Protein backbone atom coordinates (compact mmCIF):
# COMPACT_ATOMS: atom_id res chain seq x y z
CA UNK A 1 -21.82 7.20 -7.86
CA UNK A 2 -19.79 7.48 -10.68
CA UNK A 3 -16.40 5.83 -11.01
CA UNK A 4 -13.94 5.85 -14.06
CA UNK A 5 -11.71 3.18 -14.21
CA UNK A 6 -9.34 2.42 -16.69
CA UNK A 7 -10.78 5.10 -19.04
CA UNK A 8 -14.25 3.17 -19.12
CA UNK A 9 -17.29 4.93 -16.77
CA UNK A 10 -19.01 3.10 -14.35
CA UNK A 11 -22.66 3.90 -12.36
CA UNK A 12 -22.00 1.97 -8.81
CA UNK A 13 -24.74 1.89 -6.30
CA UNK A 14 -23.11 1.62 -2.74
CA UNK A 15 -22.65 2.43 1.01
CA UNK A 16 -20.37 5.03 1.65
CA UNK A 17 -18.25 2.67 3.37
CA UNK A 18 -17.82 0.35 0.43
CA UNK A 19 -13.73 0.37 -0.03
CA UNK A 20 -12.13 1.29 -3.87
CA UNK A 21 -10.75 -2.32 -3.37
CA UNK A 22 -14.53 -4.24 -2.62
CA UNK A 23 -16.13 -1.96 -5.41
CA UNK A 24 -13.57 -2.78 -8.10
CA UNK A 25 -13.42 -6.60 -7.15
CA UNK A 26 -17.14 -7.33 -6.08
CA UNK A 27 -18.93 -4.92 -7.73
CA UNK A 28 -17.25 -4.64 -11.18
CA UNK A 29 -15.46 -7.69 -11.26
CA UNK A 30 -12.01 -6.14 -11.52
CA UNK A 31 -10.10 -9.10 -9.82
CA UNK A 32 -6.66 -8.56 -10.49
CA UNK A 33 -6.47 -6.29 -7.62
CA UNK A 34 -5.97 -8.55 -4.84
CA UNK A 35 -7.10 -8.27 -0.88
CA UNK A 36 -4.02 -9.03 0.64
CA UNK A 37 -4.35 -8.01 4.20
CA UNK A 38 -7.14 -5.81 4.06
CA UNK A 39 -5.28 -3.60 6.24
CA UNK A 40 -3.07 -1.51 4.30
CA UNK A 41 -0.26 -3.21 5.30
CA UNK A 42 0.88 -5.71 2.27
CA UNK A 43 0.32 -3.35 -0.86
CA UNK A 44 -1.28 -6.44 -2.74
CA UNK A 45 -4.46 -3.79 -3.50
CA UNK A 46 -2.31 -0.79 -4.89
CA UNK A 47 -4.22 1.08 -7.65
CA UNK A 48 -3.28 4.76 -9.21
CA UNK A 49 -5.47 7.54 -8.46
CA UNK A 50 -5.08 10.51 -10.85
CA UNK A 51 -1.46 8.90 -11.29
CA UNK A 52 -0.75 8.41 -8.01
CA UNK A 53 -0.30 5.09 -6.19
CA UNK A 54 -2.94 4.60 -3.27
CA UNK A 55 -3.46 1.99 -1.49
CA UNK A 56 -7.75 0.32 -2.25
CA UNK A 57 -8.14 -1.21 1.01
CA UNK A 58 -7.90 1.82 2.61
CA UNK A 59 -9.86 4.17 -0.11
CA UNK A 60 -13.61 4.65 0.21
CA UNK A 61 -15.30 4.33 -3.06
CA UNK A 62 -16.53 7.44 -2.53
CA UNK A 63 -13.70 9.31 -2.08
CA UNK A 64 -12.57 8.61 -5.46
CA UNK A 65 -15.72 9.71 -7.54
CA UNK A 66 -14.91 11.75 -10.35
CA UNK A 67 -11.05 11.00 -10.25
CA UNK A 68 -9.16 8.60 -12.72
CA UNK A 69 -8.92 5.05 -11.57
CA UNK A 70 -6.02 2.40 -13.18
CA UNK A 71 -5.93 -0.85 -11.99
CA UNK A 72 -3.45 -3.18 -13.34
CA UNK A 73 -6.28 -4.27 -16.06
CA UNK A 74 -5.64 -0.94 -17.29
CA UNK A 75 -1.78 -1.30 -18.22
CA UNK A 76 -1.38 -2.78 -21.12
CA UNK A 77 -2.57 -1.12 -24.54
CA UNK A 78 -6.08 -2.06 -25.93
CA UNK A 79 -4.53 -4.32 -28.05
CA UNK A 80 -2.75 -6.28 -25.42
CA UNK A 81 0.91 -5.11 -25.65
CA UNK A 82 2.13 -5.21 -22.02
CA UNK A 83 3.48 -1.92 -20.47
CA UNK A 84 6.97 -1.69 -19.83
CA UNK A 85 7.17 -2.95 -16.55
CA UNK A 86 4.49 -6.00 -17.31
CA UNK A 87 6.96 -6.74 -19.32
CA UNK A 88 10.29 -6.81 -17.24
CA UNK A 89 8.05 -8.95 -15.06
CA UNK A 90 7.70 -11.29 -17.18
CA UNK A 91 11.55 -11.23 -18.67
CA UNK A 92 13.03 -10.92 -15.17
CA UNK A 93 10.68 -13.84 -13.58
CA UNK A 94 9.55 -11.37 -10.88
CA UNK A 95 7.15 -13.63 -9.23
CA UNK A 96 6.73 -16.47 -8.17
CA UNK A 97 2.92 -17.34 -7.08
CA UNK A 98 2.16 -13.93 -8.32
CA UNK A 99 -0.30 -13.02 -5.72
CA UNK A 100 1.48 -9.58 -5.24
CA UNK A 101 2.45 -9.35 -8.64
CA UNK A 102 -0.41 -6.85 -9.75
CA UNK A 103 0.20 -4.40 -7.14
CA UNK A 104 3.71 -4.29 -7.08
CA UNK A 105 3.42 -3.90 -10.88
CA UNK A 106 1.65 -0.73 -9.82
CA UNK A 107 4.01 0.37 -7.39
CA UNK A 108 6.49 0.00 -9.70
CA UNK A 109 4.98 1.97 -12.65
CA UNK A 110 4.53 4.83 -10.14
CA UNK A 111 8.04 4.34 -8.70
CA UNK A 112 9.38 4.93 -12.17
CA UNK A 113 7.23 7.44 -12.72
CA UNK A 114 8.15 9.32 -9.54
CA UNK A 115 11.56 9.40 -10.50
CA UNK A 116 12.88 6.98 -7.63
CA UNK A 117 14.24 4.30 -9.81
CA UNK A 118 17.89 5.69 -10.10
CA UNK A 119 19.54 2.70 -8.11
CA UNK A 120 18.90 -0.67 -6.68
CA UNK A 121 18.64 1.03 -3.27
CA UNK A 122 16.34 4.05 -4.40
CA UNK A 123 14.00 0.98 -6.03
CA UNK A 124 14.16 -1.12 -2.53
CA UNK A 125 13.11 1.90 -0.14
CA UNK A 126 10.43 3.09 -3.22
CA UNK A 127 8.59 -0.16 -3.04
CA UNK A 128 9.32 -1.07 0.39
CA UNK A 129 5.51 -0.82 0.86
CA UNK A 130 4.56 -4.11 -1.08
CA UNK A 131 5.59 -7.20 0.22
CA UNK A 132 6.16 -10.65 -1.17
CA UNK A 133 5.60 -13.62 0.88
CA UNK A 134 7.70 -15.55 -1.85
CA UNK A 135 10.41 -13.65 -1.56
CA UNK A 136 11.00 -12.59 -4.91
CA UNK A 137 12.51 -9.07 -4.22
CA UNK A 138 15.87 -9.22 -6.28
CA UNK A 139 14.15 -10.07 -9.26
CA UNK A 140 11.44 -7.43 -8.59
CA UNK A 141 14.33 -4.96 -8.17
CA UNK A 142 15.96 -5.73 -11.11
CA UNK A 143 12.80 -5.64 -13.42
CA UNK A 144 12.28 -2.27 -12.27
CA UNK A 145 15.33 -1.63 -12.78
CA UNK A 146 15.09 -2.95 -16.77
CA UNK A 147 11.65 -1.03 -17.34
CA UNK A 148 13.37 2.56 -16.36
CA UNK A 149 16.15 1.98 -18.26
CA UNK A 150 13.90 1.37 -21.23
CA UNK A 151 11.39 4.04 -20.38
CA UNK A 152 14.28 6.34 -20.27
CA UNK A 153 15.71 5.57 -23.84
């Protein structure tokens, strides 16, 4: 199969019940996508499909062949300037061990991106499907709320 990820092509052989999540991590050593529960439950594995969040634990590799892949290695520009919301991570200390960071990074972009970043409250329900075990939510909140106010200007 053929997988593009992050603008680059990749040739994968694998069973057809290899998940997105084991191909990126095991296969193509894509590790900032973390296994969190392995059960879709924790978000810790969101990637974008064709723009849209999905959730890798619960995508066959497969299923994703000839779409576009982004994983959070595929955020920042080529030469290294953190997106926007990398960015209001990092200014609004939005983690703490920063094992979820990655994927609610990408839940994050896409909740901007959606449109669902017009209040605290629209930003809590948006990403109410990753969870952090630190318990870092306010300051998650608020750097989304800091990268769609600067994506906006």
């Amino acid at each position: 199969m053929h997988l593009t990820i992050n603008g680059h092509d990749h040739a994968l052989e694998v069973e057809p019940r290899v998940t997105l999540l084991d191909a990126l991590r095991d296969r193509l050593a894509l590790t900032g996508t973390k296994k969190g529960c392995d059960q879709g439950q924790c978000g810790a594995c969101t990637v974008h499909v064709d723009g849209e969040r999905v959730l890798a634990c619960l995508t066959l590799a497969a299923q994703v062949e000839g779409r576009e892949i982004t994983t959070i290695e595929g955020l920042a520009d080529g030469d290294g300037t953190l997106n926007a919301v990398q960015a209001a991570f990092l200014e609004q200390d939005a983690f703490q061990c920063g094992y979820c960071t990655p994927g609610q990074i990408m839940s994050a972009v896409a909740c901007i991106r959606e449109g669902h970043a017009g209040s605290d409250e629209e930003i809590r329900e948006y990403m109410a499907g990753n969870l952090c075990r630190c318990g870092a939510y306010p300051h998650i909140v608020a750097a989304v709320r800091q990268a769609a106010k600067e994506l906006r200007s």
